[in-house]
GROMACS .gro file of C-alpha atoms in nm:
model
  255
    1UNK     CA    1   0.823  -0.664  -0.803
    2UNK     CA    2   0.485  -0.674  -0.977
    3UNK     CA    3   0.225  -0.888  -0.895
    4UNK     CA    4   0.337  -0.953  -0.520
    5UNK     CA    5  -0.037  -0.839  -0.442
    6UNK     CA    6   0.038  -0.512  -0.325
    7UNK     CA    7  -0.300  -0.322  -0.398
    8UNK     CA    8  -0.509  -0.602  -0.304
    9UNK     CA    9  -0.334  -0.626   0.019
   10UNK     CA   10  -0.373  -0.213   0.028
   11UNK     CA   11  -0.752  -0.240   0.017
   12UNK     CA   12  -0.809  -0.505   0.218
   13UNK     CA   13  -0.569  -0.383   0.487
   14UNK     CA   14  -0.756  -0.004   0.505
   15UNK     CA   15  -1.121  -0.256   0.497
   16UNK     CA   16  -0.963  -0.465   0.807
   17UNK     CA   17  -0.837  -0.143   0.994
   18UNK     CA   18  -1.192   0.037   0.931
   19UNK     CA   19  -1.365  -0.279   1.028
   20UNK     CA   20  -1.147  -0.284   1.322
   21UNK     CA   21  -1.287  -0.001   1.461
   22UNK     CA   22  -1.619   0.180   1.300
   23UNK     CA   23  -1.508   0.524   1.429
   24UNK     CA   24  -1.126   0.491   1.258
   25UNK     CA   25  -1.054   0.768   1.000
   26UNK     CA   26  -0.881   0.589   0.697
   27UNK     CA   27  -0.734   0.704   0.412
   28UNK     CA   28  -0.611   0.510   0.132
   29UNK     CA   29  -0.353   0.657  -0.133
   30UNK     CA   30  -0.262   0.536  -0.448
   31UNK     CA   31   0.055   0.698  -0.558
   32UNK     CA   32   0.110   0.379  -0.814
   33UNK     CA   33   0.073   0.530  -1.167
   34UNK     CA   34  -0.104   0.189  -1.323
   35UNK     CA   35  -0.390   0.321  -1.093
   36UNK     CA   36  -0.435  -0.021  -0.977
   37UNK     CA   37  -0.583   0.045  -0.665
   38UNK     CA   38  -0.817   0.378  -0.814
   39UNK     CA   39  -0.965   0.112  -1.033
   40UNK     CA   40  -1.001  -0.132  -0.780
   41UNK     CA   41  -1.169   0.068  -0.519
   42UNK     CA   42  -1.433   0.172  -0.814
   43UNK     CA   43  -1.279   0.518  -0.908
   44UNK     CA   44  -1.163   0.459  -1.270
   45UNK     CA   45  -1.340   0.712  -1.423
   46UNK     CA   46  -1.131   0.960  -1.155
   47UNK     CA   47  -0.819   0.826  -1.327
   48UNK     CA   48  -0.864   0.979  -1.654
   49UNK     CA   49  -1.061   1.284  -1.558
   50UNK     CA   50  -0.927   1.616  -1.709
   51UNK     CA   51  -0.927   1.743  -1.322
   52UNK     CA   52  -0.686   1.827  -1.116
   53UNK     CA   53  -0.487   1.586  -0.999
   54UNK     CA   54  -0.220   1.359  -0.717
   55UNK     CA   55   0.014   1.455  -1.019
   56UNK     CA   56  -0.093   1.850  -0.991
   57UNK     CA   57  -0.049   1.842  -0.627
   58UNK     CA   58   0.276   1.646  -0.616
   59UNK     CA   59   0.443   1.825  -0.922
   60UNK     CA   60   0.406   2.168  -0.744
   61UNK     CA   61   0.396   2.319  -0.463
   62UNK     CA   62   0.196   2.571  -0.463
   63UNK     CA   63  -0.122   2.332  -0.570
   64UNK     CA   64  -0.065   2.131  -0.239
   65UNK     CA   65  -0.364   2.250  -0.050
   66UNK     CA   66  -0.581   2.130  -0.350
   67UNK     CA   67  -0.523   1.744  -0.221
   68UNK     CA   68  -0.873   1.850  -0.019
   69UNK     CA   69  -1.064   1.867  -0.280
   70UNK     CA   70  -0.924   1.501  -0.443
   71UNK     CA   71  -0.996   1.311  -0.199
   72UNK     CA   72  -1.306   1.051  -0.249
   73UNK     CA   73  -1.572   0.879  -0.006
   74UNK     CA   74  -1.568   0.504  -0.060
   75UNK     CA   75  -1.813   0.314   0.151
   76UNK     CA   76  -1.532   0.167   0.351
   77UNK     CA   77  -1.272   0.444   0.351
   78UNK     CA   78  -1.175   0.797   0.176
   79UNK     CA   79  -0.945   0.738  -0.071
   80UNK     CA   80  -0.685   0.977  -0.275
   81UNK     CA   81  -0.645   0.864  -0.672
   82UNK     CA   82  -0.380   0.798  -0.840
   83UNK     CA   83  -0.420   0.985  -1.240
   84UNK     CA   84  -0.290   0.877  -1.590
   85UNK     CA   85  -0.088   1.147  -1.531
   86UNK     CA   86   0.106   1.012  -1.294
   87UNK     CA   87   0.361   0.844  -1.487
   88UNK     CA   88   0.537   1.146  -1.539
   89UNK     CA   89   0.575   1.229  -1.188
   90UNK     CA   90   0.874   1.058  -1.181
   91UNK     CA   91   1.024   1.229  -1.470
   92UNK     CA   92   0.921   1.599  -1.289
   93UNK     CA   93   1.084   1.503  -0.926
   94UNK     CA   94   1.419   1.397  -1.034
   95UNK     CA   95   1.473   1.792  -1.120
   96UNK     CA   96   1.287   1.887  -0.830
   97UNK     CA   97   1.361   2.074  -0.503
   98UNK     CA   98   1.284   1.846  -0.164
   99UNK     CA   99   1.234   1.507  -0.455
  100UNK     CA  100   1.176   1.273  -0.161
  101UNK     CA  101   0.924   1.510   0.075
  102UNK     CA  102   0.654   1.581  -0.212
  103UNK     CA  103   0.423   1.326  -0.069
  104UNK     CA  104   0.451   1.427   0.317
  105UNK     CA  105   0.419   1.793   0.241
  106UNK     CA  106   0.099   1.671   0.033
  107UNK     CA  107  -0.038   1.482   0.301
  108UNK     CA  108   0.032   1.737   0.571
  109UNK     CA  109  -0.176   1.971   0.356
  110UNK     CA  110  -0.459   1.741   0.442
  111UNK     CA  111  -0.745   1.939   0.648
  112UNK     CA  112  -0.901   1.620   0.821
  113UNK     CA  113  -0.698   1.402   1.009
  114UNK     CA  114  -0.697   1.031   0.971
  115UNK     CA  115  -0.662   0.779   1.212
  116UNK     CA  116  -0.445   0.531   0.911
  117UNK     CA  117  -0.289   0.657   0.608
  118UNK     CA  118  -0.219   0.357   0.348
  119UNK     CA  119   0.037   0.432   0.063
  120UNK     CA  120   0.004   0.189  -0.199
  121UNK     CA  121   0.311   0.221  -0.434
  122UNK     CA  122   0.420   0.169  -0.778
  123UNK     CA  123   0.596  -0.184  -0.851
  124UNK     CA  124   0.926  -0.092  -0.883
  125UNK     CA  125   1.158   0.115  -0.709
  126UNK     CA  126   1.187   0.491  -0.780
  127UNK     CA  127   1.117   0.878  -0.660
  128UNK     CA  128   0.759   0.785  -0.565
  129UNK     CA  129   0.852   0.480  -0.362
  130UNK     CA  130   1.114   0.735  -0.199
  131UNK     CA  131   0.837   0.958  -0.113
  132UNK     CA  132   0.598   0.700   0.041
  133UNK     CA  133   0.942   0.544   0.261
  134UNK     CA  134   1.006   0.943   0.382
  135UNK     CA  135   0.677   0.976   0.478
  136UNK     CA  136   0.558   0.624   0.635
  137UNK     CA  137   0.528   0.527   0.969
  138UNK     CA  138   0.586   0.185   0.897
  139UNK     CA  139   0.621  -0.066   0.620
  140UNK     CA  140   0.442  -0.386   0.491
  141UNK     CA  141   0.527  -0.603   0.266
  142UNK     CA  142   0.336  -0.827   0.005
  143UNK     CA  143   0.558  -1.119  -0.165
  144UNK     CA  144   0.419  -1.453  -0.326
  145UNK     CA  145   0.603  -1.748  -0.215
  146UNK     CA  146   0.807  -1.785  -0.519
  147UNK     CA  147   1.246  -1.779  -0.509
  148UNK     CA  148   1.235  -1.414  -0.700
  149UNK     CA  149   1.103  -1.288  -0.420
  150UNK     CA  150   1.425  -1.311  -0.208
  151UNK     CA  151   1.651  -1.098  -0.451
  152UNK     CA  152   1.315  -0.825  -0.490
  153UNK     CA  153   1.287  -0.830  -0.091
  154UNK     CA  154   1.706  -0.798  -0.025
  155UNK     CA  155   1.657  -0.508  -0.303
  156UNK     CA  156   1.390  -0.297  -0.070
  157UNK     CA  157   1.538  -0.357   0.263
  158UNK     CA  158   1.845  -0.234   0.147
  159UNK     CA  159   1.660   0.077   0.006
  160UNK     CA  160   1.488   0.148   0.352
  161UNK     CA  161   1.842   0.163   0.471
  162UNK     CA  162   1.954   0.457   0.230
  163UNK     CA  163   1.632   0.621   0.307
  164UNK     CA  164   1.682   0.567   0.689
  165UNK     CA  165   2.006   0.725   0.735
  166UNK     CA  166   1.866   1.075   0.537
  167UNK     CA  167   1.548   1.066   0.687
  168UNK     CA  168   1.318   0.873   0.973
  169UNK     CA  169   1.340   0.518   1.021
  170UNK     CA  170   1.091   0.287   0.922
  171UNK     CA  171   0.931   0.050   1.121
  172UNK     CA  172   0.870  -0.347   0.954
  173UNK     CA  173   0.489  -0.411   1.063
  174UNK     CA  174   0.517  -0.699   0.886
  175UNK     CA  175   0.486  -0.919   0.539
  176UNK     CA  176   0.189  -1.078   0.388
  177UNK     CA  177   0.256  -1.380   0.175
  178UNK     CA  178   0.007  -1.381  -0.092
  179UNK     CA  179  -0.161  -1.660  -0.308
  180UNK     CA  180  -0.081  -1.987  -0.127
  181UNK     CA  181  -0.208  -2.260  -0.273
  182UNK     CA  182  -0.263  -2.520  -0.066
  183UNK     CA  183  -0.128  -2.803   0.012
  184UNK     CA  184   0.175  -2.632  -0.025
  185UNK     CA  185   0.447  -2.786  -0.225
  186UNK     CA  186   0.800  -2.813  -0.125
  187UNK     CA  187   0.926  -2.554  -0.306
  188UNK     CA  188   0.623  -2.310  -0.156
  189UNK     CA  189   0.685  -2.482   0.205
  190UNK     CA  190   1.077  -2.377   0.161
  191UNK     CA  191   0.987  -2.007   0.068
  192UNK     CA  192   0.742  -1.997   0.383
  193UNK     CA  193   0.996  -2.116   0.577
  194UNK     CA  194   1.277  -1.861   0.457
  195UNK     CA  195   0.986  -1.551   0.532
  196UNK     CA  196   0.984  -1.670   0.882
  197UNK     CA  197   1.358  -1.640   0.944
  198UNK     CA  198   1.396  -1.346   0.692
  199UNK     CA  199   1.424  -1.075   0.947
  200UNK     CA  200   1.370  -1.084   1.317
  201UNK     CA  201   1.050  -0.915   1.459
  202UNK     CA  202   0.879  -0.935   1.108
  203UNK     CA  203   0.510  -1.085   1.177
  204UNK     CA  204   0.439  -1.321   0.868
  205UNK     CA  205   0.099  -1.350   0.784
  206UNK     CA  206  -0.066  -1.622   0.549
  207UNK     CA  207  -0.314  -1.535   0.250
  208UNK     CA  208  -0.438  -1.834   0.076
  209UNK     CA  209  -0.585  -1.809  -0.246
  210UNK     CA  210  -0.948  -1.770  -0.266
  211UNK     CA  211  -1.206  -1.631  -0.531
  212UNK     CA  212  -1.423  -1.426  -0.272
  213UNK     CA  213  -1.084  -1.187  -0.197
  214UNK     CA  214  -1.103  -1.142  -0.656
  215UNK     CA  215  -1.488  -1.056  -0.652
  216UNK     CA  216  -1.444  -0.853  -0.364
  217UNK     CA  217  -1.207  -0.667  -0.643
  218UNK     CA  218  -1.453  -0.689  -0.905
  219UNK     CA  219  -1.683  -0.486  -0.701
  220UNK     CA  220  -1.487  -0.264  -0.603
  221UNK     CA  221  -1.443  -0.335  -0.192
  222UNK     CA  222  -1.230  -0.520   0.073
  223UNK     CA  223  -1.342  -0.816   0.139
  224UNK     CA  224  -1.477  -0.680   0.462
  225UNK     CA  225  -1.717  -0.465   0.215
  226UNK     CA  226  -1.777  -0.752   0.017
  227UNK     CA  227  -2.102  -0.976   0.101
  228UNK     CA  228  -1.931  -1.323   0.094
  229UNK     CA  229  -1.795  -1.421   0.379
  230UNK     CA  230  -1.409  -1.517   0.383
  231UNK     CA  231  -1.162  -1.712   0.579
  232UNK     CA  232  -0.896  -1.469   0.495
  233UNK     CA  233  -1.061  -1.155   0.712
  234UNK     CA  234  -0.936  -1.359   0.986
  235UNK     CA  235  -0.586  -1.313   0.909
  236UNK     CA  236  -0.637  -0.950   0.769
  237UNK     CA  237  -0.802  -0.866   1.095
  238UNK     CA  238  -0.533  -1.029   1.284
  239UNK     CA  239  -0.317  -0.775   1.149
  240UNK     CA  240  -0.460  -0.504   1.166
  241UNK     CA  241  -0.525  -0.592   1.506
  242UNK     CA  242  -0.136  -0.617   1.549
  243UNK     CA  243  -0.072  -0.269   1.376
  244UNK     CA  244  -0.299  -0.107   1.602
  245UNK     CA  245  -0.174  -0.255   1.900
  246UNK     CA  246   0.167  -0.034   1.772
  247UNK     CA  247   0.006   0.258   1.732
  248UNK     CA  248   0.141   0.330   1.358
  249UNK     CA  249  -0.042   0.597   1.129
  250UNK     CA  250   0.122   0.594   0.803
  251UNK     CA  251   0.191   0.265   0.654
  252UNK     CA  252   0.340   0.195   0.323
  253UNK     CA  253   0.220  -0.123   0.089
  254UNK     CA  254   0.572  -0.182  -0.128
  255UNK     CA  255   0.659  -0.444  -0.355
   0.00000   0.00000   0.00000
């Protein structure tokens, strides 16, 4: 489901775990073929380069080792772009050997080794979300406090269960409810309520709506990057806090 704030919470969760702890390796991936979170960690001109590519490296084997030289210092945290290209990834893995394992053989290619991976994934879905489930750690999940949620959130558990029973199992690290606006209606008090019960063990954590977390966007940073201060790194840092507590490396950011 679009517009759950997925890549925001992406960025902001690989700002929190590198403000967390100065020495932590982070790595940031944006698999998502919109190239949502490229653009909005101040690579855009990456996404449309005539380069190599995350859809070079993911489309065939042999090219793997090549993810070295695509990956890009941010001030915060490295990051590996996503490419215009990218929406025919899709397409090229359905006829593919090993569909699901592109992304973890791409990532074990990697020469340096990172404290926290973070997989930010398309909005729907698909091959690539397959890949980023396969090779995760763990899962978190963005939703907005609105009733399509539940059916989009039902949809992906019940994913992670296919994937589970080929592959690894997937650990829930927990689901960030984006855009409150408070006060909180009763309509947005009844959805809050329903993400506390929706699965036992699932840490819910509150994001209210505020400008400083969309000009941290517009230039290009976390808003642990970003000069303004924030209520919101409270709750970011919370979690992060929480995920390293549990000792996870790869995380997926899914819809």
């Amino acid at each position: 489901m679009g517009g759950s704030g997925k890549t925001t919470t992406s960025i902001n969760l690989a700002g929190a775990l590198g403000n967390y702890n100065k020495d932590f390796e982070v790595l940031l991936v944006d698999t998502d073929p919109q190239g949502t979170a490229t653009e909005g960690t101040g690579f855009t001109d990456v996404y449309h380069s005539e380069d190599v590519s995350l859809y070079d490296v993911l489309t065939d084997i042999d090219e793997q080792q090549k993810v070295n030289d695509l990956i890009l210092s941010h001030e915060e945290f490295d990051v590996l772009p996503s490419h215009e290209l990218m929406f025919g990834v899709e397409r090229e893995l359905q006829s593919s050997p090993k569909t699901e394992e592109r992304l973890d053989g791409v990532l074990d290619a990697l020469e340096r080794s990172y404290d926290y991976v973070i997989l930010d994934t398309p909005p729907h879905l698909g091959p690539l979300t397959n890949n980023a489930l396969v090779t995760a750690d763990g899962l978190v999940v963005p939703a907005k406090p609105v009733r399509r949620s539940i059916r989009a959130l039902e949809t992906l558990f019940e994913q992670v269960g296919i994937i589970e029973k080929h592959f690894s199992s997937i650990d829930r690290l927990g689901m960030l409810v984006n855009d409150i606006q408070y006060p909180v209606d009763g309509d947005t008090q009844e959805m809050l309520d329903w993400f506390t019960r929706f699965e036992d063990g699932l840490g819910v954590y509150q994001i209210r709506n505020r400008v400083a977390i969309k000009r941290a966007w517009n230039n290009g940073v976390s808003i642990f990057g970003h000069e303004e201060e924030c209520d919101m790194e409270e709750v970011y840092d919370e979690f992060a806090t929480d995920i390293v507590a549990g000792t996870r490396q790869e995380m997926i950011i899914d819809e």
